[in-house]
Short mmCIF file of C-alpha atoms and ligand atoms in Angstrom, two decimals:
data_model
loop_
_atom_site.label_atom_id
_atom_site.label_comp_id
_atom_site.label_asym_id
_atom_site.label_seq_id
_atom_site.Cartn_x
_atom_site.Cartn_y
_atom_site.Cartn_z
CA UNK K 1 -15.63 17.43 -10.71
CA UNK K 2 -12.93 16.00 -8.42
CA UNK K 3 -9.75 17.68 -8.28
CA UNK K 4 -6.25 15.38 -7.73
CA UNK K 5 -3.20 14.78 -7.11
CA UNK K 6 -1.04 11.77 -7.73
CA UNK K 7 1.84 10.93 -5.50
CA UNK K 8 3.42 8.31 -7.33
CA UNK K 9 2.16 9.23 -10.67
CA UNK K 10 4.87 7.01 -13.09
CA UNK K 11 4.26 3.73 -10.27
CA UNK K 12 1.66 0.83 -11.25
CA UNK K 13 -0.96 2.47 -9.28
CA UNK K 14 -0.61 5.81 -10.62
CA UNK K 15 -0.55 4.86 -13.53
CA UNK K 16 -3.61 2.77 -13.30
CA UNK K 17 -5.09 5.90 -11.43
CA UNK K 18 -4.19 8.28 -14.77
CA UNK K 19 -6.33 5.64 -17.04
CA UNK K 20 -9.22 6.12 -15.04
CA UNK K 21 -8.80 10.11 -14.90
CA UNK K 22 -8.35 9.60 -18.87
CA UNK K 23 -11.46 7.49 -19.62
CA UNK K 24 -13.75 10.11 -17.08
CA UNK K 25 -12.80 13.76 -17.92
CA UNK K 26 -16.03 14.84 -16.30
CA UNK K 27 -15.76 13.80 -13.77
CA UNK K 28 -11.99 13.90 -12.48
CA UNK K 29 -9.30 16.66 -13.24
CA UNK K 30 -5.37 16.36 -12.50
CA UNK K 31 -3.84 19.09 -10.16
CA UNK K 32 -0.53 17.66 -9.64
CA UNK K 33 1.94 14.70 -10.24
CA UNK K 34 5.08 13.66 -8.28
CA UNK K 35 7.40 10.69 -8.91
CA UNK K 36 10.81 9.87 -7.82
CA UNK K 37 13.12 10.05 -10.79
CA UNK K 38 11.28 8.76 -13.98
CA UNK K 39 10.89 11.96 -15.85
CA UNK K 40 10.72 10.70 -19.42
CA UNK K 41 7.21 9.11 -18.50
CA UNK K 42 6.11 12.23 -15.88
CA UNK K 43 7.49 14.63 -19.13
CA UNK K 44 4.77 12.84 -20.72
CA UNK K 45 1.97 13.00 -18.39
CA UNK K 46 2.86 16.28 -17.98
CA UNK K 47 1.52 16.99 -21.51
CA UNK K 48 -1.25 15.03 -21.59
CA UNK K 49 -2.53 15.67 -17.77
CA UNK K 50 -1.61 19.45 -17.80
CA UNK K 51 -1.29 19.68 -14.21
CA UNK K 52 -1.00 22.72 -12.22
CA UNK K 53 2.58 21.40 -10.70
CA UNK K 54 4.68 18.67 -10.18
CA UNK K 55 7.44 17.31 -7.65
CA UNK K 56 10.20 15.22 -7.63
CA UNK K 57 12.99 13.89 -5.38
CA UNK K 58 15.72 15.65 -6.29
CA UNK K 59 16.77 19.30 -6.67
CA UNK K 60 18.36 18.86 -10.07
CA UNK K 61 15.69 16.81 -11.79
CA UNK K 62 13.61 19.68 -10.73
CA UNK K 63 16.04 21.85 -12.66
CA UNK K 64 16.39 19.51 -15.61
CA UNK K 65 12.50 19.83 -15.76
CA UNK K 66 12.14 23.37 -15.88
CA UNK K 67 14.46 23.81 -18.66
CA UNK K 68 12.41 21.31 -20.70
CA UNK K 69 8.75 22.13 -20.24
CA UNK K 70 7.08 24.88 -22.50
CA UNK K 71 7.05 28.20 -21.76
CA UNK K 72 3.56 29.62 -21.04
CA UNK K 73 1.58 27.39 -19.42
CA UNK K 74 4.08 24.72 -17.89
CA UNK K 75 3.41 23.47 -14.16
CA UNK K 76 5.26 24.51 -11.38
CA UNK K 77 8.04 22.10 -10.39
CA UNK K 78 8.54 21.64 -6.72
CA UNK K 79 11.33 18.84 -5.02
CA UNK K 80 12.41 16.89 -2.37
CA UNK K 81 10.17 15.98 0.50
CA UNK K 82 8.63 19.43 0.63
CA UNK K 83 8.00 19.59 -2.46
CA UNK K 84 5.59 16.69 -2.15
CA UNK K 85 3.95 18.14 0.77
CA UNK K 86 3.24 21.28 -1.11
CA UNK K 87 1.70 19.20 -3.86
CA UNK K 88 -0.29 17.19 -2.17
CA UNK K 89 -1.77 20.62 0.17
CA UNK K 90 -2.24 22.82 -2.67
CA UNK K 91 -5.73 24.80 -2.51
CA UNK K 92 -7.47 23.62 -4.87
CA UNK K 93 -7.33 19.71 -4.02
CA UNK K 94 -10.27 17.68 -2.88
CA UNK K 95 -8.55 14.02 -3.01
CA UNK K 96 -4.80 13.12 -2.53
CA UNK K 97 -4.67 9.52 -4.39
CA UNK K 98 -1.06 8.35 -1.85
CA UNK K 99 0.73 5.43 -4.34
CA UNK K 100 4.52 6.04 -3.35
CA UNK K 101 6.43 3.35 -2.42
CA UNK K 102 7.10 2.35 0.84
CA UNK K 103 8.03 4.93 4.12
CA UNK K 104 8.44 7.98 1.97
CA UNK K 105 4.88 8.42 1.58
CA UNK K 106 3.91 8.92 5.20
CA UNK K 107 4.90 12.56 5.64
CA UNK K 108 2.98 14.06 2.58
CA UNK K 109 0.08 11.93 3.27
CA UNK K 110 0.16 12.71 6.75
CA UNK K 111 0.07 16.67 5.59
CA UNK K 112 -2.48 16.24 3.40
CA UNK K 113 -4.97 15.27 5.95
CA UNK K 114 -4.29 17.91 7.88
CA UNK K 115 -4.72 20.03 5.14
CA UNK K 116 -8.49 18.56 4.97
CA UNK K 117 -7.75 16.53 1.58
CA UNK K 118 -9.63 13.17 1.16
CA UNK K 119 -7.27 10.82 0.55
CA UNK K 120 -6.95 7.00 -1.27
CA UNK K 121 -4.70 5.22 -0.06
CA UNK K 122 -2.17 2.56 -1.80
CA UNK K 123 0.61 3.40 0.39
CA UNK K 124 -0.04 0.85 2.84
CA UNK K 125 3.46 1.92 4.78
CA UNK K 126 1.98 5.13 6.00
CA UNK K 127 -0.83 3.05 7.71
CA UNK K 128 1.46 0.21 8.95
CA UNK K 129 4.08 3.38 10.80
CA UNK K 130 1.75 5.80 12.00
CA UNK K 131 -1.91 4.26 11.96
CA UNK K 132 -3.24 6.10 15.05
CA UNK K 133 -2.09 9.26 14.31
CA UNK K 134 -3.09 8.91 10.68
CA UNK K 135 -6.73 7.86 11.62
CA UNK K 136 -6.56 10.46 14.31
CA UNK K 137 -6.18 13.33 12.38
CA UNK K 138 -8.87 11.94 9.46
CA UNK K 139 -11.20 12.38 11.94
CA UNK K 140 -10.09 15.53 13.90
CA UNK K 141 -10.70 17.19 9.94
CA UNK K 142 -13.68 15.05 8.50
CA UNK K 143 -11.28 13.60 6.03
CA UNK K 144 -12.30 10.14 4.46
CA UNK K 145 -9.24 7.25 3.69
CA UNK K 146 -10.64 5.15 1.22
CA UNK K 147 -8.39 1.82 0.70
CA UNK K 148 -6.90 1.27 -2.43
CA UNK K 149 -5.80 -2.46 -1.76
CA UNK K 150 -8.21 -5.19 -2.97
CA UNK K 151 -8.49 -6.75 0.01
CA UNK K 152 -9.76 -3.11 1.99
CA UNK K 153 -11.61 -2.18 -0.26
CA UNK K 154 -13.13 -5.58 -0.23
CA UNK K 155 -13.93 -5.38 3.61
CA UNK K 156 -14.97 -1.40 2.86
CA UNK K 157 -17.68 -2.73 0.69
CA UNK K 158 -18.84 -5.48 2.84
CA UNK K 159 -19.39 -3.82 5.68
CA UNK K 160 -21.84 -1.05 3.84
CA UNK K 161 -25.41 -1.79 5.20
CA UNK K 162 -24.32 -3.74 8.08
CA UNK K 163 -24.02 -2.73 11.67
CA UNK K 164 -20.54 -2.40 13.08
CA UNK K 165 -21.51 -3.48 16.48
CA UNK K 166 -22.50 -7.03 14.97
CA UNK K 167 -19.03 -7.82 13.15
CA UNK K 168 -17.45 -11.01 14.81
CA UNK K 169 -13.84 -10.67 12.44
CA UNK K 170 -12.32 -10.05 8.91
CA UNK K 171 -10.80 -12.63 6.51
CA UNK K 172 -8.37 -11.44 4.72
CA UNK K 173 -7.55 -13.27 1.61
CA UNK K 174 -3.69 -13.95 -0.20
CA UNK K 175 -2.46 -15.72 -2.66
CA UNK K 176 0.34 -16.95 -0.86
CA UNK K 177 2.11 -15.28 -3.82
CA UNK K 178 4.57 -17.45 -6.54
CA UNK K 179 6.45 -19.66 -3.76
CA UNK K 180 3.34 -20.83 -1.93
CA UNK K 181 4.02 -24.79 -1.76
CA UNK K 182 7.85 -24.16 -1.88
CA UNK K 183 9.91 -26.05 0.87
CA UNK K 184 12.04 -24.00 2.91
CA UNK K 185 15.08 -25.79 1.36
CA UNK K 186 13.54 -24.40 -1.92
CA UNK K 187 12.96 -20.94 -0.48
CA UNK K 188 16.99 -21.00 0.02
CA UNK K 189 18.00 -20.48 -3.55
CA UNK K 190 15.44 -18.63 -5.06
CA UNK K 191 16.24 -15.36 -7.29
CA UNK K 192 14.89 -12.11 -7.56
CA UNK K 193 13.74 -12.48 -11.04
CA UNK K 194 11.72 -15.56 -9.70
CA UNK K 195 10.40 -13.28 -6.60
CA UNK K 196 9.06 -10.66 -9.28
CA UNK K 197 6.87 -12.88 -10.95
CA UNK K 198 3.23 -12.79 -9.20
CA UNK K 199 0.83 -15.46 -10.16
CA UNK K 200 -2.37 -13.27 -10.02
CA UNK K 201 -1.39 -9.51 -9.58
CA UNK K 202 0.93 -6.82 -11.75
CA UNK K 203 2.41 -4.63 -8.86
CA UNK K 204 5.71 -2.40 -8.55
CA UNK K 205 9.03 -4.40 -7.62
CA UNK K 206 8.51 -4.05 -3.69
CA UNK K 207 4.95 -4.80 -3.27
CA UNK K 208 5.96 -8.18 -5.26
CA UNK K 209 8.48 -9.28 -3.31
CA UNK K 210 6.78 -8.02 0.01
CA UNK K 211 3.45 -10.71 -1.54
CA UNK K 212 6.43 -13.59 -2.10
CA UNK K 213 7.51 -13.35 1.29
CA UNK K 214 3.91 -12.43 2.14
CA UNK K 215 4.81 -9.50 4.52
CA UNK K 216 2.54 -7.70 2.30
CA UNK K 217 -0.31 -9.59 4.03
CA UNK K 218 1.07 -8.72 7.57
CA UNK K 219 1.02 -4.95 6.65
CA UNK K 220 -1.99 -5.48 5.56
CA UNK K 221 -3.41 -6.74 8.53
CA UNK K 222 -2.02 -3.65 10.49
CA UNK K 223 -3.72 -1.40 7.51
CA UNK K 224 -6.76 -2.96 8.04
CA UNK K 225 -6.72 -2.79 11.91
CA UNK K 226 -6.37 1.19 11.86
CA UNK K 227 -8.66 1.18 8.81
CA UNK K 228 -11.54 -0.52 10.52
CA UNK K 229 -10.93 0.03 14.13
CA UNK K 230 -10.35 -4.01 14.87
CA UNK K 231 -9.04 -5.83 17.37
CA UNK K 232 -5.75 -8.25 16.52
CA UNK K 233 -7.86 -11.08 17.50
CA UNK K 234 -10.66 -9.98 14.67
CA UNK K 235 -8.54 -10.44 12.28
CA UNK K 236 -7.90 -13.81 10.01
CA UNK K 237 -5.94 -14.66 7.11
CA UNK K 238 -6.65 -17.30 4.72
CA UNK K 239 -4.37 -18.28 1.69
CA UNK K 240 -6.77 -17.95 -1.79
CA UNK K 241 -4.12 -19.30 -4.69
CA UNK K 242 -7.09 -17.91 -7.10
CA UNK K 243 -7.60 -14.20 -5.87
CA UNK K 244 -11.19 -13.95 -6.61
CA UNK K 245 -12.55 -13.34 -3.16
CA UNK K 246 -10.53 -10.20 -2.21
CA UNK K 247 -12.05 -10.31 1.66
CA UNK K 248 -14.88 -11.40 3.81
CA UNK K 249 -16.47 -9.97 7.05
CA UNK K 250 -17.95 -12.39 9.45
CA UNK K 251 -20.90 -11.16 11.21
CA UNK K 252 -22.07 -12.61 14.64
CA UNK K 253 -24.92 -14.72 13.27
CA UNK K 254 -22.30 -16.74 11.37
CA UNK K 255 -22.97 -14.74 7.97
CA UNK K 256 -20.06 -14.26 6.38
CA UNK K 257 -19.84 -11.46 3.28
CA UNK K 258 -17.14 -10.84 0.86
CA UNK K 259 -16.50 -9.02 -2.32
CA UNK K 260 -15.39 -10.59 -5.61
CA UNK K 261 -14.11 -9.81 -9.26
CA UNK K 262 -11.05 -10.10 -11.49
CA UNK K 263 -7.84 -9.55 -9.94
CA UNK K 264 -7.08 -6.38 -11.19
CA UNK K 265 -6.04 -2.99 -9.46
CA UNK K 266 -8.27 -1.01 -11.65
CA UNK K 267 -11.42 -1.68 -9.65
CA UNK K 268 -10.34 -0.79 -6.48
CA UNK K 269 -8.87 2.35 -7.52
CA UNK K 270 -11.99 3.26 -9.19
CA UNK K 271 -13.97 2.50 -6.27
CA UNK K 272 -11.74 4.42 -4.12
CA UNK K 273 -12.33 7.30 -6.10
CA UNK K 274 -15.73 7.29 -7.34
CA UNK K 275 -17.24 5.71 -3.16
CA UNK K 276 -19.57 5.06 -2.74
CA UNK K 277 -20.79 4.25 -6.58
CA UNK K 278 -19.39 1.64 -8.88
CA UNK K 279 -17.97 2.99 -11.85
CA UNK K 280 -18.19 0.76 -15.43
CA UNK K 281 -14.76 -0.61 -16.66
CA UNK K 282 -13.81 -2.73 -19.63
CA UNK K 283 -12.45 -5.53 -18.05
CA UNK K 284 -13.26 -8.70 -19.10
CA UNK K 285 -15.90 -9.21 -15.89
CA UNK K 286 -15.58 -12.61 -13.85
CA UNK K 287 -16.49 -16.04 -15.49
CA UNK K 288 -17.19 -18.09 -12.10
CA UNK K 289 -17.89 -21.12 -14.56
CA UNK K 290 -14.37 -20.29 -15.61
CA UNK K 291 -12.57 -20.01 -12.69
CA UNK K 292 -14.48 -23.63 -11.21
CA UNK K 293 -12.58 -24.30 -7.62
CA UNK K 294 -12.36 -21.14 -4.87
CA UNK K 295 -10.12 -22.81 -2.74
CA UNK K 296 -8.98 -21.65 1.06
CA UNK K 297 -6.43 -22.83 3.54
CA UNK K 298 -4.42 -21.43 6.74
CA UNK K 299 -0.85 -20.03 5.83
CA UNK K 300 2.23 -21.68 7.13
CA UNK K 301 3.81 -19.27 9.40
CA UNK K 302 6.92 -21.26 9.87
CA UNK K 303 7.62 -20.90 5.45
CA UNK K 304 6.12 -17.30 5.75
CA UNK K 305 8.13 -15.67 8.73
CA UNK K 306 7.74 -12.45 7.71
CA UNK K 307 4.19 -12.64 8.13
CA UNK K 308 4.96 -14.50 11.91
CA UNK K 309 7.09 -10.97 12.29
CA UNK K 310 4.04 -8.63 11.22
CA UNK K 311 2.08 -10.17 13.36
CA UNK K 312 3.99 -9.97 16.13
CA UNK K 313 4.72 -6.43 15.74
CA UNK K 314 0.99 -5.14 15.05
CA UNK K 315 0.39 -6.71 18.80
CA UNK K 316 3.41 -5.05 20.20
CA UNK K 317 2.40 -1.54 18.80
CA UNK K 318 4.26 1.44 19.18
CA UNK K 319 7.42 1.78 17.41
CA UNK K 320 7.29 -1.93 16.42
CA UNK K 321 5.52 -1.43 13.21
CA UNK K 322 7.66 1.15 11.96
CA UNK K 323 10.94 -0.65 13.10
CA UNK K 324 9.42 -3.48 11.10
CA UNK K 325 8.90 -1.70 7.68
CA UNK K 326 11.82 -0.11 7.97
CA UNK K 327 13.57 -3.19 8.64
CA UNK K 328 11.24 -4.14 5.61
CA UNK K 329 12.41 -2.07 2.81
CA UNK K 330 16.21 -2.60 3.72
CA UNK K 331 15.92 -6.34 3.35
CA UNK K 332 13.93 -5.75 0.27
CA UNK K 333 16.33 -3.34 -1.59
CA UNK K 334 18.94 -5.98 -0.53
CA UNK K 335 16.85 -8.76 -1.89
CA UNK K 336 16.66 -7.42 -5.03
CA UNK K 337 19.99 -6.45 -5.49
CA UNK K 338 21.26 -9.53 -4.75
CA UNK K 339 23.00 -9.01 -1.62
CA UNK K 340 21.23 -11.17 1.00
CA UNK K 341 19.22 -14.03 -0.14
CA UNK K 342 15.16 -14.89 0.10
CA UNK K 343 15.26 -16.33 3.66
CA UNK K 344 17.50 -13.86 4.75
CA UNK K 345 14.61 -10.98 4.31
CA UNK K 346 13.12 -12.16 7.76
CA UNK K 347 16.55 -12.86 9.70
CA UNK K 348 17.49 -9.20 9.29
CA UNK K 349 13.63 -8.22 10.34
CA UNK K 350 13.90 -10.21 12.73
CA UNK K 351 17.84 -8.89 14.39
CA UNK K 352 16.63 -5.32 14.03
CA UNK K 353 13.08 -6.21 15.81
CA UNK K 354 14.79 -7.91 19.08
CA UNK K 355 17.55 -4.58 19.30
CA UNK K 356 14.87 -2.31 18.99
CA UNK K 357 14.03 -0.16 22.68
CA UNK K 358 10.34 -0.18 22.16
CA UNK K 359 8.69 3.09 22.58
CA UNK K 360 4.68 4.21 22.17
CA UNK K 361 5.87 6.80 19.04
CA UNK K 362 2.85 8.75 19.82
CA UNK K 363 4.20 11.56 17.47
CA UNK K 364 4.82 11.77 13.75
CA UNK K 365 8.86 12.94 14.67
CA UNK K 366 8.97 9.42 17.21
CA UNK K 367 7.60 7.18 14.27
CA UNK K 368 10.25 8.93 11.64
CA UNK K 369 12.70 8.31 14.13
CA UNK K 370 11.98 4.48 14.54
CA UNK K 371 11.76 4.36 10.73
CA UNK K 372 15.53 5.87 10.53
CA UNK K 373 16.84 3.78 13.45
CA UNK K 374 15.85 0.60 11.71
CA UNK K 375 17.24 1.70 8.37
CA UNK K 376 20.56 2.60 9.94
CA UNK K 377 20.79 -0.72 12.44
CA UNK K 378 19.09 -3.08 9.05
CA UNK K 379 22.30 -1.46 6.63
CA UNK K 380 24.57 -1.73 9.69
CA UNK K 381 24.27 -5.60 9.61
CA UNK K 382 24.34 -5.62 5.87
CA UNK K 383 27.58 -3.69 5.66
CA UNK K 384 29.15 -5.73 8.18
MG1 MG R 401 -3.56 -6.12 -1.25
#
């Protein structure tokens, strides 16, 4: 019996988490739940999870909860950042699954490994700001960070049985997301509402437009260099309009391996908590006659400068990366409401990347830092 916690319990991934839990009671049991602010659906989990506590964000939805759960046997309710780090460290955890959005996730993820909890990771962002620290720490304590991203846990899987000494590079595969043979002109004037609709994948709001403007491949490739231990140079991207190949290893001898299936989250959050076994789902499994073409070709970093920006960043180190997503998740919440439009999202990257002082952020309080200075430089532009 594994014992979790959910941070990001009411997001797509928790959700998706909470359905596997459901369908294997014997083998998984729910210690806590956090979310930000939806508390009709967490009031909810609540009674069908019975977890031992819960966190949220703020102080008086903490309140509002207490008044409303059951006396007798209702969780305890801890808030604010905290709050989340108490969850996620509580005894009697073995695996932290880490599906909040964006920057906010890094600090109880971060305690959680130093509390010894295995954790599976969807929250990319804590990767992408503190990687070396993060993978520093997992080992200092023995603690495993099993990928829950489809292309991860793709490369996770192919590189079982093989030796790491013999890997040449990864591919990472994307779809190039809903504007992929869009002109730049075109790029202009799209909306939100246009941004929000993925081809291949159901994902929260900012992992959506992050795949549209495919910076969600360039954190990716940061993820995966921490992940695996790779070199910038091992690392390739090829746009896969179908998302059945999730991610491919190339081996020195030329062999090249790669995992595929539906496009759907629920296998590698499965995976990441059942590793090394496959669990059975009821998915409708992959008709290759079906699907006919796998098609592959390089992305266009002059359309996709947000990847161009990732990139860059990744090989600059440091602070970069967290300057970067912080930029990130400005130009996003901007995006969405309107305020700047699609092509706009790398400009203000971009402005906040060249006034950045570089520094190596070799400590949790430097990367926080960087995170906050781009926030506060990112709005400064937007407010001006
Ligand atoms: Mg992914």
């Amino acid at each position: 019996m594994k014992n979790i916690t959910i941070l990001g319990s009411t997001g797509s991934i928790g959700v998706s988490a909470l359905k596997i839990v459901s369908s294997n009671p014997e083998k998984y049991k729910i210690i806590g739940l956090s979310v930000g602010t939806n508390k009709d659906l967490l009031l909810h989990q609540i009674e069908t999870f019975r977890p031992a506590a819960v966190a949220v964000m703020e102080e008086s939805l903490a309140t509002e909860l207490k008044t409303r759960l059951p006396a007798g046997n209702a969780p305890e309710v801890f808030f604010g950042v905290e709050g989340f780090v108490r969850l996620a460290t509580l005894e009697s955890v073995d695996t932290v699954v880490s599906a909040m959005t964006g920057a906010a996730g890094l600090i109880p993820t971060y305690e959680a490994i130093k509390a010894g909890k295995d954790i599976a990771l969807a929250n990319k962002e804590t990767m992408v700001m503190a990687g070396p620290l993060i993978m520093a720490e997992a080992k200092k304590r023995s603690v495993s960070i099993l990928p829950i991203d489809s292309e991860h846990s793709a490369i996770l899987q192919s590189l079982k049985g093989h030796m790491k000494e013999d890997l040449k590079r990864v591919i990472l595969t994307a779809s190039g997301g809903p504007f992929r043979d869009l002109s730049l002109d075109e790029m202009r004037e799209v909306t939100a509402a246009q941004a929000l609709r993925h081809p291949n994948w159901s994902m929260g709001p900012k992992i959506t437009i992050d795949s549209a403007t495919m910076m969600n491949k360039g954190l990716e490739v940061i993820e995966a260099k921490w992940l695996f231990d790779l070199e910038m140079d091992q690392i390739d991207i090829l746009i896969h309009p179908q998302s059945i190949l999730h991610s491919m290893v190339e081996y020195k001898d030329g062999s090249i391996i790669g995992q595929m299936g539906v496009p759907d989250m629920t296998v590698p959050i499965a995976y990441a908590l059942s590793y090394p076994r496959h669990m059975s789902n009821d998915l409708t499994p992959l008709d290759l006659e079906k699907v006919g073409t796998l098609s592959f070709e390089k992305p266009d970093m002059n359309r996709f400068r947000c990847l161009d920006l990732a990139l860059k960043a990744a090989t600059k180190g440091g602070s970069m990366p967290a300057v970067l997503n912080g930029a990130n998740e400005i130009a996003v919440d901007a995006f969405l409401k309107g305020t700047i439009g699609f092509l706009e999202i790398p400009d203000l990257i971009e402005k906040t990347m060249d006034a950045h002082t570089h520094s190596p952020a070799e400590t949790i309080e430097a990367v926080m830092e960087a995170d906050r200075w781009a926030r506060e430089t990112a709005r400064g532009w937007l407010n001006s």
